[in-house]
mmCIF file of C-alpha atoms and ligand atoms in Angstrom:
data_model
loop_
_atom_site.group_PDB
_atom_site.id
_atom_site.type_symbol
_atom_site.label_atom_id
_atom_site.label_comp_id
_atom_site.label_asym_id
_atom_site.label_seq_id
_atom_site.Cartn_x
_atom_site.Cartn_y
_atom_site.Cartn_z
ATOM 1 C CA MET W 1 -2.720 -0.226 4.176
ATOM 2 C CA THR W 2 -5.871 1.011 5.779
ATOM 3 C CA GLU W 3 -7.354 0.588 9.231
ATOM 4 C CA VAL W 4 -11.122 0.715 9.733
ATOM 5 C CA ARG W 5 -12.587 1.530 13.135
ATOM 6 C CA LEU W 6 -16.198 1.343 14.154
ATOM 7 C CA VAL W 7 -16.578 3.280 17.390
ATOM 8 C CA ASP W 8 -19.702 2.858 19.558
ATOM 9 C CA ILE W 9 -21.650 2.282 16.428
ATOM 10 C CA GLU W 10 -25.390 1.679 16.607
ATOM 11 C CA LYS W 11 -28.059 1.147 13.970
ATOM 12 C CA ARG W 12 -31.803 1.439 14.371
ATOM 13 C CA TYR W 13 -34.423 1.076 11.682
ATOM 14 C CA GLY W 14 -37.282 3.066 13.234
ATOM 15 C CA GLY W 15 -38.018 1.269 16.493
ATOM 16 C CA PHE W 16 -35.983 -1.829 15.569
ATOM 17 C CA LEU W 17 -32.478 -2.064 17.008
ATOM 18 C CA ALA W 18 -30.561 -3.872 14.251
ATOM 19 C CA LEU W 19 -27.087 -3.332 15.740
ATOM 20 C CA PRO W 20 -26.657 -2.452 19.417
ATOM 21 C CA LYS W 21 -23.839 -0.104 20.352
ATOM 22 C CA GLN W 22 -20.453 -1.761 19.866
ATOM 23 C CA SER W 23 -16.940 -1.120 18.617
ATOM 24 C CA LEU W 24 -14.769 -3.038 16.209
ATOM 25 C CA THR W 25 -11.302 -2.340 14.814
ATOM 26 C CA ILE W 26 -10.318 -3.933 11.536
ATOM 27 C CA GLU W 27 -6.557 -3.748 11.389
ATOM 28 C CA ALA W 28 -4.661 -2.528 8.350
ATOM 29 C CA GLY W 29 -4.247 -5.344 5.837
ATOM 30 C CA GLU W 30 -6.529 -7.667 7.741
ATOM 31 C CA PHE W 31 -9.011 -10.102 6.166
ATOM 32 C CA LEU W 32 -11.871 -9.893 8.611
ATOM 33 C CA VAL W 33 -14.856 -12.172 8.120
ATOM 34 C CA LEU W 34 -18.270 -11.329 9.529
ATOM 35 C CA LEU W 35 -19.964 -14.649 10.117
ATOM 36 C CA GLY W 36 -23.468 -15.210 11.376
ATOM 37 C CA PRO W 37 -26.943 -16.417 10.505
ATOM 38 C CA SER W 38 -29.389 -14.595 8.248
ATOM 39 C CA GLY W 39 -30.602 -11.294 9.670
ATOM 40 C CA CYS W 40 -27.806 -10.855 12.240
ATOM 41 C CA GLY W 41 -26.673 -7.521 10.756
ATOM 42 C CA LYS W 42 -23.762 -8.370 8.455
ATOM 43 C CA THR W 43 -24.936 -6.413 5.401
ATOM 44 C CA THR W 44 -26.005 -3.473 7.572
ATOM 45 C CA THR W 45 -22.499 -3.297 9.060
ATOM 46 C CA MET W 46 -20.926 -3.333 5.594
ATOM 47 C CA ARG W 47 -23.303 -0.708 4.225
ATOM 48 C CA MET W 48 -22.462 1.631 7.084
ATOM 49 C CA ILE W 49 -18.751 1.283 6.346
ATOM 50 C CA ALA W 50 -19.404 1.909 2.648
ATOM 51 C CA GLY W 51 -21.542 4.944 3.418
ATOM 52 C CA LEU W 52 -24.689 3.469 1.891
ATOM 53 C CA GLU W 53 -26.555 3.393 5.188
ATOM 54 C CA ASP W 54 -26.908 6.134 7.789
ATOM 55 C CA ILE W 55 -25.400 5.490 11.176
ATOM 56 C CA THR W 56 -27.801 6.049 14.073
ATOM 57 C CA SER W 57 -24.952 6.880 16.449
ATOM 58 C CA GLY W 58 -21.214 6.360 16.662
ATOM 59 C CA ASP W 59 -18.387 6.893 14.199
ATOM 60 C CA VAL W 60 -16.754 5.159 11.278
ATOM 61 C CA LEU W 61 -13.050 5.968 11.066
ATOM 62 C CA ILE W 62 -10.977 5.076 8.032
ATOM 63 C CA ASP W 63 -7.316 5.621 8.893
ATOM 64 C CA ASN W 64 -8.410 7.874 11.762
ATOM 65 C CA ASP W 65 -10.463 9.996 9.410
ATOM 66 C CA ARG W 66 -14.095 10.280 10.505
ATOM 67 C CA VAL W 67 -16.091 9.460 7.378
ATOM 68 C CA ASN W 68 -19.667 9.508 8.720
ATOM 69 C CA ASP W 69 -20.591 12.298 6.342
ATOM 70 C CA LYS W 70 -18.367 11.349 3.445
ATOM 71 C CA PRO W 71 -20.267 10.060 0.379
ATOM 72 C CA PRO W 72 -19.496 6.468 -0.715
ATOM 73 C CA LYS W 73 -17.571 7.521 -3.828
ATOM 74 C CA ASP W 74 -15.046 9.448 -1.717
ATOM 75 C CA ARG W 75 -14.217 6.517 0.554
ATOM 76 C CA ASP W 76 -12.159 4.515 -1.992
ATOM 77 C CA ILE W 77 -13.969 1.280 -1.214
ATOM 78 C CA ALA W 78 -14.724 -1.491 -3.708
ATOM 79 C CA MET W 79 -17.778 -3.474 -2.766
ATOM 80 C CA VAL W 80 -19.333 -6.699 -3.968
ATOM 81 C CA PHE W 81 -23.018 -6.548 -3.158
ATOM 82 C CA GLN W 82 -25.135 -9.490 -2.111
ATOM 83 C CA ASN W 83 -27.546 -8.696 -4.974
ATOM 84 C CA TYR W 84 -24.684 -8.076 -7.474
ATOM 85 C CA GLY W 85 -25.660 -4.467 -8.362
ATOM 86 C CA LEU W 86 -24.659 -4.802 -12.017
ATOM 87 C CA TYR W 87 -25.530 -2.245 -14.692
ATOM 88 C CA PRO W 88 -28.146 -4.018 -16.844
ATOM 89 C CA HIS W 89 -27.515 -2.003 -20.019
ATOM 90 C CA MET W 90 -23.774 -2.684 -20.034
ATOM 91 C CA THR W 91 -21.999 -5.798 -21.275
ATOM 92 C CA VAL W 92 -19.952 -7.982 -18.968
ATOM 93 C CA ALA W 93 -16.772 -6.296 -20.196
ATOM 94 C CA GLN W 94 -18.200 -2.821 -19.630
ATOM 95 C CA ASN W 95 -19.426 -3.750 -16.158
ATOM 96 C CA ILE W 96 -16.051 -5.123 -15.162
ATOM 97 C CA GLY W 97 -14.153 -2.194 -16.679
ATOM 98 C CA TYR W 98 -16.416 0.509 -15.288
ATOM 99 C CA PRO W 99 -14.281 1.413 -12.231
ATOM 100 C CA LEU W 100 -11.283 1.942 -14.521
ATOM 101 C CA LYS W 101 -13.298 4.047 -16.981
ATOM 102 C CA LEU W 102 -14.396 6.265 -14.079
ATOM 103 C CA ARG W 103 -10.751 6.847 -13.294
ATOM 104 C CA GLY W 104 -9.965 7.881 -16.854
ATOM 105 C CA ILE W 105 -7.744 4.933 -17.683
ATOM 106 C CA SER W 106 -7.042 4.481 -21.395
ATOM 107 C CA LYS W 107 -9.243 2.172 -23.425
ATOM 108 C CA ALA W 108 -6.385 -0.131 -24.383
ATOM 109 C CA GLU W 109 -5.227 -0.591 -20.811
ATOM 110 C CA CYS W 110 -8.796 -1.048 -19.668
ATOM 111 C CA THR W 111 -9.422 -3.803 -22.247
ATOM 112 C CA ALA W 112 -6.266 -5.627 -21.239
ATOM 113 C CA ARG W 113 -7.099 -5.446 -17.524
ATOM 114 C CA VAL W 114 -10.677 -6.600 -18.118
ATOM 115 C CA LEU W 115 -9.427 -9.656 -19.969
ATOM 116 C CA GLU W 116 -6.892 -10.448 -17.261
ATOM 117 C CA ILE W 117 -9.482 -10.249 -14.473
ATOM 118 C CA ALA W 118 -12.145 -12.060 -16.529
ATOM 119 C CA GLU W 119 -9.758 -14.997 -16.857
ATOM 120 C CA LYS W 120 -9.246 -15.085 -13.113
ATOM 121 C CA VAL W 121 -13.001 -15.452 -12.550
ATOM 122 C CA GLU W 122 -13.502 -17.699 -15.597
ATOM 123 C CA LEU W 123 -15.674 -15.292 -17.579
ATOM 124 C CA GLU W 124 -13.504 -14.624 -20.632
ATOM 125 C CA GLU W 125 -16.019 -16.343 -22.938
ATOM 126 C CA LEU W 126 -18.905 -14.149 -21.829
ATOM 127 C CA LEU W 127 -17.540 -10.635 -22.118
ATOM 128 C CA LYS W 128 -20.068 -9.512 -24.739
ATOM 129 C CA ARG W 129 -23.178 -10.664 -22.891
ATOM 130 C CA ARG W 130 -25.421 -8.491 -20.753
ATOM 131 C CA PRO W 131 -26.263 -9.371 -17.127
ATOM 132 C CA SER W 132 -29.777 -10.548 -18.099
ATOM 133 C CA GLU W 133 -28.149 -13.225 -20.275
ATOM 134 C CA LEU W 134 -26.123 -14.704 -17.402
ATOM 135 C CA SER W 135 -26.756 -17.253 -14.673
ATOM 136 C CA GLY W 136 -26.724 -16.171 -11.041
ATOM 137 C CA GLY W 137 -23.237 -17.514 -10.464
ATOM 138 C CA GLN W 138 -21.924 -15.786 -13.587
ATOM 139 C CA ARG W 139 -23.450 -12.466 -12.504
ATOM 140 C CA GLN W 140 -21.851 -12.878 -9.142
ATOM 141 C CA ARG W 141 -18.447 -13.350 -10.758
ATOM 142 C CA VAL W 142 -18.955 -10.185 -12.825
ATOM 143 C CA ALA W 143 -19.597 -8.306 -9.574
ATOM 144 C CA LEU W 144 -16.491 -9.827 -8.046
ATOM 145 C CA ALA W 145 -14.376 -8.982 -11.089
ATOM 146 C CA ARG W 146 -15.612 -5.403 -11.077
ATOM 147 C CA ALA W 147 -14.526 -5.068 -7.448
ATOM 148 C CA ILE W 148 -11.075 -6.566 -7.851
ATOM 149 C CA ILE W 149 -10.101 -4.837 -11.095
ATOM 150 C CA ARG W 150 -8.594 -1.944 -9.202
ATOM 151 C CA THR W 151 -6.772 -1.666 -5.895
ATOM 152 C CA PRO W 152 -8.935 0.312 -3.473
ATOM 153 C CA LYS W 153 -8.197 1.130 0.166
ATOM 154 C CA ILE W 154 -10.793 -1.359 1.336
ATOM 155 C CA PHE W 155 -12.651 -4.328 -0.123
ATOM 156 C CA LEU W 156 -16.130 -5.030 1.200
ATOM 157 C CA MET W 157 -17.484 -8.339 -0.005
ATOM 158 C CA ASP W 158 -20.969 -9.488 0.881
ATOM 159 C CA GLU W 159 -21.378 -13.204 0.169
ATOM 160 C CA PRO W 160 -19.417 -12.920 -3.095
ATOM 161 C CA LEU W 161 -19.332 -16.672 -3.713
ATOM 162 C CA SER W 162 -22.751 -17.747 -2.451
ATOM 163 C CA ASN W 163 -24.183 -18.631 -5.863
ATOM 164 C CA LEU W 164 -21.259 -20.580 -7.243
ATOM 165 C CA ASP W 165 -21.136 -24.340 -7.469
ATOM 166 C CA ALA W 166 -18.958 -26.130 -4.934
ATOM 167 C CA LYS W 167 -15.946 -26.548 -7.210
ATOM 168 C CA LEU W 168 -15.889 -22.983 -8.497
ATOM 169 C CA ARG W 169 -16.341 -21.712 -4.971
ATOM 170 C CA VAL W 170 -13.169 -23.448 -3.877
ATOM 171 C CA THR W 171 -11.259 -22.098 -6.905
ATOM 172 C CA MET W 172 -12.494 -18.540 -6.301
ATOM 173 C CA ARG W 173 -11.685 -18.830 -2.605
ATOM 174 C CA ALA W 174 -8.076 -19.530 -3.532
ATOM 175 C CA GLU W 175 -8.104 -16.599 -5.989
ATOM 176 C CA LEU W 176 -9.328 -14.263 -3.256
ATOM 177 C CA LYS W 177 -6.778 -15.553 -0.817
ATOM 178 C CA HIS W 178 -4.001 -15.040 -3.341
ATOM 179 C CA LEU W 179 -5.295 -11.585 -4.231
ATOM 180 C CA HIS W 180 -5.209 -10.623 -0.584
ATOM 181 C CA HIS W 181 -1.663 -11.896 -0.275
ATOM 182 C CA GLU W 182 -0.654 -9.977 -3.399
ATOM 183 C CA LEU W 183 -2.332 -6.647 -2.645
ATOM 184 C CA GLY W 184 -2.690 -6.712 1.145
ATOM 185 C CA VAL W 185 -5.849 -4.623 0.906
ATOM 186 C CA THR W 186 -7.903 -4.491 4.106
ATOM 187 C CA THR W 187 -10.877 -6.741 3.418
ATOM 188 C CA ILE W 188 -14.172 -7.181 5.211
ATOM 189 C CA TYR W 189 -15.970 -10.237 3.989
ATOM 190 C CA VAL W 190 -19.435 -11.497 4.821
ATOM 191 C CA THR W 191 -20.472 -15.109 4.707
ATOM 192 C CA HIS W 192 -22.624 -17.599 6.508
ATOM 193 C CA ASP W 193 -20.454 -20.406 5.208
ATOM 194 C CA GLN W 194 -18.227 -21.321 8.120
ATOM 195 C CA MET W 195 -15.771 -23.141 5.868
ATOM 196 C CA GLU W 196 -15.226 -19.971 3.849
ATOM 197 C CA ALA W 197 -14.758 -18.028 7.065
ATOM 198 C CA MET W 198 -12.226 -20.516 8.428
ATOM 199 C CA THR W 199 -10.146 -20.652 5.253
ATOM 200 C CA LEU W 200 -10.079 -16.964 4.341
ATOM 201 C CA ALA W 201 -10.050 -14.999 7.556
ATOM 202 C CA THR W 202 -7.204 -13.588 9.559
ATOM 203 C CA ARG W 203 -9.903 -13.011 12.189
ATOM 204 C CA ILE W 204 -13.563 -13.953 12.343
ATOM 205 C CA ALA W 205 -16.265 -11.896 14.031
ATOM 206 C CA VAL W 206 -19.124 -14.235 14.858
ATOM 207 C CA MET W 207 -22.358 -12.269 15.036
ATOM 208 C CA ARG W 208 -25.672 -13.061 16.586
ATOM 209 C CA GLU W 209 -28.693 -10.777 16.599
ATOM 210 C CA GLY W 210 -26.588 -7.715 15.869
ATOM 211 C CA ARG W 211 -23.914 -8.458 18.476
ATOM 212 C CA ILE W 212 -20.391 -9.681 17.935
ATOM 213 C CA VAL W 213 -20.206 -12.666 20.260
ATOM 214 C CA GLN W 214 -16.637 -13.726 19.494
ATOM 215 C CA LEU W 215 -13.828 -11.999 17.635
ATOM 216 C CA ASP W 216 -10.737 -14.123 17.176
ATOM 217 C CA THR W 217 -8.504 -16.071 14.816
ATOM 218 C CA PRO W 218 -10.172 -18.998 13.018
ATOM 219 C CA LYS W 219 -8.013 -21.398 15.001
ATOM 220 C CA LYS W 220 -9.066 -19.980 18.354
ATOM 221 C CA ILE W 221 -12.735 -19.786 17.402
ATOM 222 C CA TYR W 222 -12.587 -23.419 16.325
ATOM 223 C CA SER W 223 -10.690 -24.672 19.358
ATOM 224 C CA GLU W 224 -12.201 -22.411 22.036
ATOM 225 C CA PRO W 225 -15.702 -21.265 21.146
ATOM 226 C CA VAL W 226 -16.941 -18.872 23.851
ATOM 227 C CA ASP W 227 -20.454 -20.244 23.951
ATOM 228 C CA LEU W 228 -22.865 -22.836 22.634
ATOM 229 C CA PHE W 229 -23.901 -20.609 19.734
ATOM 230 C CA VAL W 230 -20.374 -20.309 18.360
ATOM 231 C CA ALA W 231 -19.654 -23.958 19.168
ATOM 232 C CA GLY W 232 -22.637 -25.106 17.136
ATOM 233 C CA PHE W 233 -22.060 -22.656 14.289
ATOM 234 C CA ILE W 234 -18.447 -23.402 13.440
ATOM 235 C CA GLY W 235 -17.446 -26.803 12.095
ATOM 236 C CA SER W 236 -19.007 -29.304 9.750
ATOM 237 C CA PRO W 237 -20.425 -31.654 10.787
ATOM 238 C CA SER W 238 -21.254 -29.595 13.867
ATOM 239 C CA MET W 239 -19.761 -30.141 17.269
ATOM 240 C CA ASN W 240 -21.694 -32.737 19.279
ATOM 241 C CA LEU W 241 -23.466 -30.987 22.144
ATOM 242 C CA ILE W 242 -24.511 -33.452 24.812
ATOM 243 C CA LYS W 243 -26.671 -32.434 27.769
ATOM 244 C CA GLY W 244 -25.748 -33.982 31.107
ATOM 245 C CA GLU W 245 -24.007 -33.358 34.408
ATOM 246 C CA VAL W 246 -20.601 -33.588 36.048
ATOM 247 C CA GLU W 247 -20.487 -36.113 38.907
ATOM 248 C CA ASN W 248 -17.351 -37.250 40.786
ATOM 249 C CA GLY W 249 -14.995 -36.330 37.984
ATOM 250 C CA PHE W 250 -17.131 -37.711 35.153
ATOM 251 C CA PHE W 251 -19.423 -36.125 32.652
ATOM 252 C CA VAL W 252 -22.493 -38.344 32.529
ATOM 253 C CA ALA W 253 -25.436 -38.595 30.184
ATOM 254 C CA LYS W 254 -27.377 -41.523 28.743
ATOM 255 C CA GLY W 255 -24.788 -43.977 27.349
ATOM 256 C CA VAL W 256 -21.983 -41.499 28.140
ATOM 257 C CA LYS W 257 -19.401 -41.459 30.959
ATOM 258 C CA ILE W 258 -16.296 -39.421 30.234
ATOM 259 C CA PRO W 259 -13.650 -38.307 32.764
ATOM 260 C CA VAL W 260 -13.414 -34.516 32.959
ATOM 261 C CA GLN W 261 -11.401 -32.209 35.163
ATOM 262 C CA PHE W 262 -14.259 -30.203 36.539
ATOM 263 C CA SER W 263 -16.170 -29.799 39.784
ATOM 264 C CA ASP W 264 -19.601 -31.355 40.202
ATOM 265 C CA ARG W 265 -22.336 -29.490 38.456
ATOM 266 C CA CYS W 266 -25.799 -30.125 36.993
ATOM 267 C CA ASP W 267 -27.084 -28.763 33.745
ATOM 268 C CA VAL W 268 -23.981 -28.690 31.646
ATOM 269 C CA VAL W 269 -23.452 -29.377 27.977
ATOM 270 C CA LEU W 270 -20.408 -31.285 26.809
ATOM 271 C CA GLY W 271 -19.149 -30.300 23.403
ATOM 272 C CA VAL W 272 -16.912 -32.559 21.337
ATOM 273 C CA ARG W 273 -16.231 -32.454 17.626
ATOM 274 C CA PRO W 274 -16.772 -35.565 15.478
ATOM 275 C CA GLU W 275 -13.052 -35.626 14.589
ATOM 276 C CA ASP W 276 -12.093 -35.519 18.266
ATOM 277 C CA LEU W 277 -13.858 -38.823 18.882
ATOM 278 C CA GLU W 278 -12.711 -42.261 17.795
ATOM 279 C CA ILE W 279 -14.181 -45.715 17.501
ATOM 280 C CA VAL W 280 -12.513 -48.021 20.034
ATOM 281 C CA GLU W 281 -12.852 -51.475 21.519
ATOM 282 C CA ARG W 282 -15.459 -51.985 24.202
ATOM 283 C CA GLN W 283 -13.025 -51.838 27.177
ATOM 284 C CA ARG W 284 -11.844 -48.339 26.316
ATOM 285 C CA ALA W 285 -15.265 -46.909 25.507
ATOM 286 C CA ASN W 286 -16.692 -43.822 27.201
ATOM 287 C CA ILE W 287 -19.703 -43.672 24.938
ATOM 288 C CA MET W 288 -21.844 -46.581 23.862
ATOM 289 C CA ALA W 289 -24.929 -46.499 21.701
ATOM 290 C CA PRO W 290 -26.490 -48.198 18.682
ATOM 291 C CA VAL W 291 -25.476 -47.043 15.220
ATOM 292 C CA TYR W 292 -28.172 -44.823 13.725
ATOM 293 C CA ALA W 293 -26.606 -43.855 10.390
ATOM 294 C CA LEU W 294 -23.377 -44.339 8.429
ATOM 295 C CA GLU W 295 -22.287 -41.778 5.836
ATOM 296 C CA LEU W 296 -19.224 -42.355 3.697
ATOM 297 C CA THR W 297 -17.637 -39.028 2.719
ATOM 298 C CA GLY W 298 -14.760 -40.532 0.719
ATOM 299 C CA ASP W 299 -11.895 -40.029 3.137
ATOM 300 C CA ALA W 300 -13.912 -40.909 6.256
ATOM 301 C CA THR W 301 -17.122 -42.411 7.530
ATOM 302 C CA LEU W 302 -19.432 -40.261 9.617
ATOM 303 C CA VAL W 303 -21.009 -42.559 12.158
ATOM 304 C CA THR W 304 -24.048 -41.289 14.021
ATOM 305 C CA ILE W 305 -25.013 -43.190 17.115
ATOM 306 C CA LYS W 306 -28.220 -42.552 18.982
ATOM 307 C CA ASP W 307 -29.485 -43.447 22.409
ATOM 308 C CA GLY W 308 -32.826 -41.859 23.248
ATOM 309 C CA ALA W 309 -32.524 -38.122 22.756
ATOM 310 C CA THR W 310 -28.731 -38.167 22.633
ATOM 311 C CA SER W 311 -27.315 -38.334 19.145
ATOM 312 C CA ILE W 312 -23.551 -38.273 18.607
ATOM 313 C CA CYS W 313 -21.535 -38.136 15.412
ATOM 314 C CA VAL W 314 -18.006 -39.518 15.174
ATOM 315 C CA ARG W 315 -15.627 -39.296 12.266
ATOM 316 C CA GLY W 316 -14.435 -42.841 11.732
ATOM 317 C CA PRO W 317 -12.098 -44.398 9.167
ATOM 318 C CA ALA W 318 -13.273 -44.733 5.558
ATOM 319 C CA ASP W 319 -13.249 -48.526 5.804
ATOM 320 C CA PHE W 320 -15.359 -48.664 8.973
ATOM 321 C CA GLU W 321 -18.252 -51.071 8.702
ATOM 322 C CA ALA W 322 -21.141 -51.753 11.030
ATOM 323 C CA ASN W 323 -24.803 -52.631 10.881
ATOM 324 C CA ILE W 324 -27.511 -50.175 11.830
ATOM 325 C CA ASP W 325 -28.564 -50.787 15.483
ATOM 326 C CA GLU W 326 -25.288 -52.557 16.248
ATOM 327 C CA VAL W 327 -23.702 -51.085 19.405
ATOM 328 C CA CYS W 328 -20.732 -48.827 18.671
ATOM 329 C CA HIS W 329 -17.992 -47.954 21.192
ATOM 330 C CA ILE W 330 -16.490 -44.507 21.222
ATOM 331 C CA ALA W 331 -13.926 -42.497 23.197
ATOM 332 C CA PRO W 332 -12.571 -38.962 23.025
ATOM 333 C CA ARG W 333 -9.135 -38.716 21.440
ATOM 334 C CA LYS W 334 -7.793 -36.100 23.850
ATOM 335 C CA PRO W 335 -9.192 -34.680 27.086
ATOM 336 C CA GLU W 336 -8.203 -31.119 26.067
ATOM 337 C CA LYS W 337 -10.583 -31.334 23.113
ATOM 338 C CA LEU W 338 -13.602 -31.521 25.417
ATOM 339 C CA HIS W 339 -15.632 -28.349 25.895
ATOM 340 C CA LEU W 340 -18.004 -27.719 28.774
ATOM 341 C CA PHE W 341 -20.785 -25.161 28.620
ATOM 342 C CA ASP W 342 -23.411 -23.889 31.030
ATOM 343 C CA LYS W 343 -26.713 -25.218 29.742
ATOM 344 C CA SER W 344 -28.784 -22.180 30.696
ATOM 345 C CA THR W 345 -26.466 -19.291 29.779
ATOM 346 C CA GLY W 346 -24.615 -21.179 27.031
ATOM 347 C CA GLU W 347 -21.290 -19.835 28.295
ATOM 348 C CA ARG W 348 -18.087 -21.814 28.159
ATOM 349 C CA LEU W 349 -17.070 -23.222 31.531
ATOM 350 C CA ASN W 350 -13.608 -24.732 30.966
ATOM 351 C CA SER W 351 -10.611 -22.844 29.706
HETATM 352 N N1 ATP H 401 -34.221 -1.040 5.532
HETATM 353 C C1 ATP H 401 -34.528 -1.773 6.601
HETATM 354 N N2 ATP H 401 -35.572 -1.479 7.394
HETATM 355 C C2 ATP H 401 -35.860 -2.209 8.488
HETATM 356 N N3 ATP H 401 -35.152 -3.270 8.903
HETATM 357 C C3 ATP H 401 -34.093 -3.609 8.173
HETATM 358 C C4 ATP H 401 -33.710 -2.896 6.984
HETATM 359 N N4 ATP H 401 -32.609 -3.492 6.463
HETATM 360 C C5 ATP H 401 -32.327 -4.521 7.290
HETATM 361 N N5 ATP H 401 -33.205 -4.603 8.309
HETATM 362 C C6 ATP H 401 -33.201 -5.576 9.422
HETATM 363 O O1 ATP H 401 -31.938 -5.502 10.070
HETATM 364 C C7 ATP H 401 -31.490 -6.787 10.443
HETATM 365 C C8 ATP H 401 -30.115 -7.022 9.850
HETATM 366 O O2 ATP H 401 -30.218 -7.105 8.439
HETATM 367 P P1 ATP H 401 -28.984 -7.440 7.502
HETATM 368 O O3 ATP H 401 -29.422 -7.256 6.104
HETATM 369 O O4 ATP H 401 -27.827 -6.650 7.970
HETATM 370 O O5 ATP H 401 -28.756 -8.978 7.824
HETATM 371 P P2 ATP H 401 -27.652 -9.988 7.270
HETATM 372 O O6 ATP H 401 -26.866 -10.444 8.429
HETATM 373 O O7 ATP H 401 -26.941 -9.361 6.141
HETATM 374 O O8 ATP H 401 -28.558 -11.207 6.756
HETATM 375 P P3 ATP H 401 -28.426 -12.147 5.438
HETATM 376 O O9 ATP H 401 -27.421 -13.213 5.781
HETATM 377 O O10 ATP H 401 -29.800 -12.730 5.302
HETATM 378 O O11 ATP H 401 -28.034 -11.291 4.278
HETATM 379 C C9 ATP H 401 -32.538 -7.775 9.957
HETATM 380 O O12 ATP H 401 -33.357 -8.107 11.046
HETATM 381 C C10 ATP H 401 -33.303 -6.996 8.919
HETATM 382 O O13 ATP H 401 -34.639 -7.429 8.851
HETATM 383 MG MG1 MG H 402 -26.883 -9.743 4.113
#
């Protein structure tokens, strides 16, 4: 298994600083997910590891071997590109089998492997087509199949499931997870889908404007986001972020009064996830506001209440019923699931 180290790596495009100097170690056998909004530098990071992009300064080490000047083909990396990168003149089967052909594997073995992988990504019916005759999601699966047909030192996957429908995405996610379990190949995976990040990653690096703002296990990132950016990015529906202040042991905002163990302070933001709130009777309520919207998801009802500028979502039971504008009473399930942030810096205040 292979370790990848980025040491004091920096990337500039002319005058534009895409990635400020930083270091990151991807441990051998790890499934590291780079998660962040569009333009934050995920693809650039991957391309530098693959050798497709020059590094402005710093080093890329693959198993302690400095590879800055090594061409991509000598790095033993299989990559799924965001734009697929398929060979237009080749059929699906030829595209998928290409990495094996390059390695001089016999035609019979190649054909058998192609069929095996094509079944995994549900493409076995389309092997004779060319990329121009495929849908976006089908092309994406060809790219994925081409990457996973052999066992490289490192997998780099840039949004490999972004164009698949919801059901296929979940199936492919499980395939990738199983593949990682089976082969244990060090994988760096880019997504802006936080659900994909949570389910696949051994660790997630949350990026913002070129910087890694939090690097941790999915569990820790979910339960202890370091700042408002991470708090708002991870989780669906998003964490409620309520502006207010701490006064005499209570967090207070319009319609909200919740006991917190924190010293008095203005300009804070209380974060609480919809599933960490519950609908209660009036006497136990810490939050009271009229119902603004009800959304049945099947196994739950998402209840949004709104009082002035403050809007709060709570995950209620599937059989919950209320009229719009009717006052709803809410309380946090557990005090340890409350997060406090500094409103101006965005930093987490409680541990
Ligand atoms: N060749 C280039 N020349 C100049 N700027 C570039 C170049 N390639 C990327 N950038 C800039 O670098 C930043 C990071 O781009 P990158 O493609 O890594 O983002 P990303 O996180 O992959 O985004 P997305 O989720 O949209 O794919 C962006 O601001 C982008 O505009
Ligand atoms: Mg990208």
